[in-house]
């Protein structure tokens, strides 16, 4: 395979890491908002955070600003794998299909490429996602700024290798939904704005912003379930559940969340999700497009 064929993978990984650093504190607030209010939560009746801004300020004040970046290294490691595989696979599959169809591009084919790329890449990178979530919520249990190695050791010691793949099903589903909306919508908007704006940053900015809105609406319910499953723990040896465990699987988490908290619980963290996806996608696609133009 020629060097040219690897460029989407390299550009996708670099752009993903840059975007992750720029938006990670928002992701931390999203995660904290998604886990609060569960039936097992001692503070169920009195929620600790009233929204994204309140969560951001309380974390910074009570735990220190650095806590907003708890979990950044597994997140960057995740993007180095997930982002590289996802975007590289998408654009590679898309190019193959377009060439096979004599240069013609279709939305259906783009959605297929995106779903395939999103599901595969997220499943491979799931362990880094678990570590990121555990490190982000450590402050709610009174243990701040836990290290990556310590977090990995804790998960592996108490839960085994399977603990690193906790929540892999909703993670793959979420990634497939995000990719199925985000990438085809971006390409669709970009191509239709080409005559008006050309292949310039303003086009990339508007297209990525539109793609972010759609993917945030479609993925947040699955993201809530994914976060809750990843945050719960299960003892390796005895098979018994720690006090924080209340879900038997993806479907059970959906049912219990709806039963105990109502429909809108699936959109906990939607505002920070949108505020993160927007800047994340803008930074990513602007970086990606500039790398393409540069090289």
Short mmCIF file of N, CA and C in Angstrom, two decimals, residues 121-186:
data_model
loop_
_atom_site.label_atom_id
_atom_site.label_comp_id
_atom_site.label_asym_id
_atom_site.label_seq_id
_atom_site.Cartn_x
_atom_site.Cartn_y
_atom_site.Cartn_z
N UNK A 121 -13.79 0.98 14.97
CA UNK A 121 -12.79 1.78 15.68
C UNK A 121 -13.13 1.94 17.16
N UNK A 122 -14.42 2.14 17.47
CA UNK A 122 -14.81 2.34 18.87
C UNK A 122 -14.66 1.06 19.69
N UNK A 123 -14.95 -0.08 19.07
CA UNK A 123 -14.81 -1.36 19.78
C UNK A 123 -13.35 -1.62 20.12
N UNK A 124 -12.45 -1.31 19.21
CA UNK A 124 -11.02 -1.50 19.45
C UNK A 124 -10.52 -0.58 20.55
N UNK A 125 -11.02 0.66 20.56
CA UNK A 125 -10.53 1.67 21.51
C UNK A 125 -11.30 1.69 22.82
N UNK A 126 -12.22 0.76 23.06
CA UNK A 126 -13.08 0.78 24.24
C UNK A 126 -12.32 0.84 25.57
N UNK A 127 -11.21 0.09 25.76
CA UNK A 127 -10.50 0.17 27.04
C UNK A 127 -10.06 1.58 27.42
N UNK A 128 -9.63 2.36 26.44
CA UNK A 128 -9.21 3.73 26.74
C UNK A 128 -10.41 4.59 27.14
N UNK A 129 -11.59 4.27 26.59
CA UNK A 129 -12.80 4.99 26.96
C UNK A 129 -13.20 4.68 28.40
N UNK A 130 -13.09 3.43 28.80
CA UNK A 130 -13.41 3.04 30.18
C UNK A 130 -12.50 3.77 31.16
N UNK A 131 -11.20 3.78 30.88
CA UNK A 131 -10.25 4.46 31.76
C UNK A 131 -10.54 5.95 31.83
N UNK A 132 -10.89 6.54 30.71
CA UNK A 132 -11.20 7.98 30.68
C UNK A 132 -12.39 8.29 31.57
N UNK A 133 -13.47 7.51 31.45
CA UNK A 133 -14.67 7.74 32.25
C UNK A 133 -14.38 7.57 33.74
N UNK A 134 -13.64 6.50 34.10
CA UNK A 134 -13.34 6.25 35.51
C UNK A 134 -12.52 7.40 36.09
N UNK A 135 -11.56 7.92 35.33
CA UNK A 135 -10.73 9.02 35.81
C UNK A 135 -11.52 10.32 35.91
N UNK A 136 -12.48 10.51 35.00
CA UNK A 136 -13.27 11.74 35.02
C UNK A 136 -14.20 11.81 36.22
N UNK A 137 -14.72 10.66 36.65
CA UNK A 137 -15.69 10.66 37.76
C UNK A 137 -15.04 10.39 39.10
N UNK A 138 -13.72 10.19 39.14
CA UNK A 138 -13.03 9.89 40.41
C UNK A 138 -13.28 10.96 41.45
N UNK A 139 -13.37 12.21 41.03
CA UNK A 139 -13.58 13.31 41.96
C UNK A 139 -14.90 13.24 42.70
N UNK A 140 -15.90 12.56 42.12
CA UNK A 140 -17.19 12.44 42.79
C UNK A 140 -17.11 11.45 43.95
N UNK A 141 -16.06 10.62 43.97
CA UNK A 141 -15.87 9.64 45.04
C UNK A 141 -14.79 10.08 46.03
N UNK A 142 -14.31 11.31 45.87
CA UNK A 142 -13.31 11.84 46.78
C UNK A 142 -11.88 11.51 46.42
N UNK A 143 -11.67 10.85 45.28
CA UNK A 143 -10.30 10.50 44.86
C UNK A 143 -9.99 11.27 43.59
N UNK A 144 -9.24 12.35 43.70
CA UNK A 144 -8.99 13.21 42.57
C UNK A 144 -7.67 12.89 41.89
N UNK A 145 -7.63 13.19 40.61
CA UNK A 145 -6.40 13.10 39.81
C UNK A 145 -5.72 11.73 39.89
N UNK A 146 -6.51 10.66 39.78
CA UNK A 146 -5.94 9.32 39.74
C UNK A 146 -5.17 9.16 38.43
N UNK A 147 -4.03 8.50 38.48
CA UNK A 147 -3.19 8.36 37.31
C UNK A 147 -3.67 7.28 36.36
N UNK A 148 -3.21 7.33 35.12
CA UNK A 148 -3.61 6.37 34.09
C UNK A 148 -3.21 4.95 34.47
N UNK A 149 -1.96 4.76 34.91
CA UNK A 149 -1.48 3.43 35.27
C UNK A 149 -2.24 2.88 36.48
N UNK A 150 -2.47 3.74 37.49
CA UNK A 150 -3.21 3.31 38.68
C UNK A 150 -4.65 2.93 38.33
N UNK A 151 -5.24 3.69 37.44
CA UNK A 151 -6.62 3.42 37.03
C UNK A 151 -6.69 2.08 36.29
N UNK A 152 -5.74 1.86 35.39
CA UNK A 152 -5.70 0.59 34.66
C UNK A 152 -5.51 -0.58 35.61
N UNK A 153 -4.59 -0.42 36.57
CA UNK A 153 -4.32 -1.49 37.54
C UNK A 153 -5.56 -1.79 38.38
N UNK A 154 -6.29 -0.75 38.77
CA UNK A 154 -7.48 -0.93 39.59
C UNK A 154 -8.56 -1.70 38.83
N UNK A 155 -8.79 -1.31 37.58
CA UNK A 155 -9.80 -1.99 36.77
C UNK A 155 -9.41 -3.45 36.53
N UNK A 156 -8.17 -3.66 36.14
CA UNK A 156 -7.72 -5.02 35.82
C UNK A 156 -7.70 -5.92 37.05
N UNK A 157 -7.26 -5.38 38.19
CA UNK A 157 -7.18 -6.18 39.42
C UNK A 157 -8.55 -6.62 39.92
N UNK A 158 -9.51 -5.72 39.92
CA UNK A 158 -10.82 -6.01 40.50
C UNK A 158 -11.83 -6.56 39.49
N UNK A 159 -11.64 -6.28 38.21
CA UNK A 159 -12.65 -6.66 37.23
C UNK A 159 -12.14 -7.53 36.09
N UNK A 160 -10.83 -7.66 36.00
CA UNK A 160 -10.28 -8.49 34.93
C UNK A 160 -10.26 -7.77 33.60
N UNK A 161 -9.82 -8.49 32.57
CA UNK A 161 -9.71 -7.89 31.24
C UNK A 161 -11.07 -7.48 30.69
N UNK A 162 -12.13 -8.20 31.11
CA UNK A 162 -13.47 -7.87 30.62
C UNK A 162 -13.92 -6.49 31.10
N UNK A 163 -13.36 -6.03 32.24
CA UNK A 163 -13.73 -4.72 32.74
C UNK A 163 -13.34 -3.59 31.80
N UNK A 164 -12.31 -3.85 31.00
CA UNK A 164 -11.85 -2.84 30.04
C UNK A 164 -12.77 -2.73 28.83
N UNK A 165 -13.63 -3.74 28.68
CA UNK A 165 -14.58 -3.70 27.55
C UNK A 165 -16.01 -3.50 28.06
N UNK A 166 -16.12 -2.98 29.29
CA UNK A 166 -17.46 -2.70 29.82
C UNK A 166 -18.11 -1.59 28.98
N UNK A 167 -19.37 -1.82 28.59
CA UNK A 167 -20.09 -0.83 27.80
C UNK A 167 -19.71 -0.82 26.33
N UNK A 168 -19.06 -1.88 25.84
CA UNK A 168 -18.60 -1.88 24.45
C UNK A 168 -19.76 -1.86 23.46
N UNK A 169 -20.88 -2.50 23.79
CA UNK A 169 -22.02 -2.51 22.87
C UNK A 169 -22.60 -1.12 22.64
N UNK A 170 -22.99 -0.39 23.72
CA UNK A 170 -23.48 0.97 23.46
C UNK A 170 -22.40 1.89 22.91
N UNK A 171 -21.14 1.62 23.23
CA UNK A 171 -20.06 2.44 22.68
C UNK A 171 -20.00 2.29 21.16
N UNK A 172 -20.06 1.04 20.69
CA UNK A 172 -20.03 0.80 19.25
C UNK A 172 -21.28 1.36 18.58
N UNK A 173 -22.44 1.22 19.25
CA UNK A 173 -23.68 1.75 18.70
C UNK A 173 -23.63 3.27 18.61
N UNK A 174 -23.13 3.89 19.68
CA UNK A 174 -23.02 5.36 19.69
C UNK A 174 -22.09 5.84 18.60
N UNK A 175 -20.95 5.19 18.48
CA UNK A 175 -19.98 5.59 17.46
C UNK A 175 -20.55 5.42 16.06
N UNK A 176 -21.32 4.34 15.86
CA UNK A 176 -21.93 4.10 14.55
C UNK A 176 -22.95 5.19 14.23
N UNK A 177 -23.75 5.58 15.25
CA UNK A 177 -24.75 6.63 15.06
C UNK A 177 -24.08 7.97 14.75
N UNK A 178 -23.07 8.31 15.57
CA UNK A 178 -22.36 9.57 15.35
C UNK A 178 -21.73 9.62 13.96
N UNK A 179 -21.03 8.54 13.62
CA UNK A 179 -20.36 8.50 12.31
C UNK A 179 -21.36 8.53 11.17
N UNK A 180 -22.48 7.81 11.33
CA UNK A 180 -23.50 7.74 10.27
C UNK A 180 -24.13 9.09 10.00
N UNK A 181 -24.17 9.95 11.02
CA UNK A 181 -24.75 11.30 10.85
C UNK A 181 -23.65 12.31 10.52
N UNK A 182 -22.60 12.31 11.33
CA UNK A 182 -21.57 13.34 11.28
C UNK A 182 -20.82 13.39 9.95
N UNK A 183 -20.26 12.26 9.53
CA UNK A 183 -19.39 12.26 8.35
C UNK A 183 -20.16 12.48 7.05
N UNK A 184 -21.26 11.75 6.80
CA UNK A 184 -22.02 12.01 5.56
C UNK A 184 -22.61 13.41 5.51
N UNK A 185 -23.10 13.92 6.66
CA UNK A 185 -23.67 15.27 6.69
C UNK A 185 -22.59 16.31 6.39
N UNK A 186 -21.42 16.12 6.98
CA UNK A 186 -20.31 17.04 6.70
C UNK A 186 -19.97 17.05 5.21
#
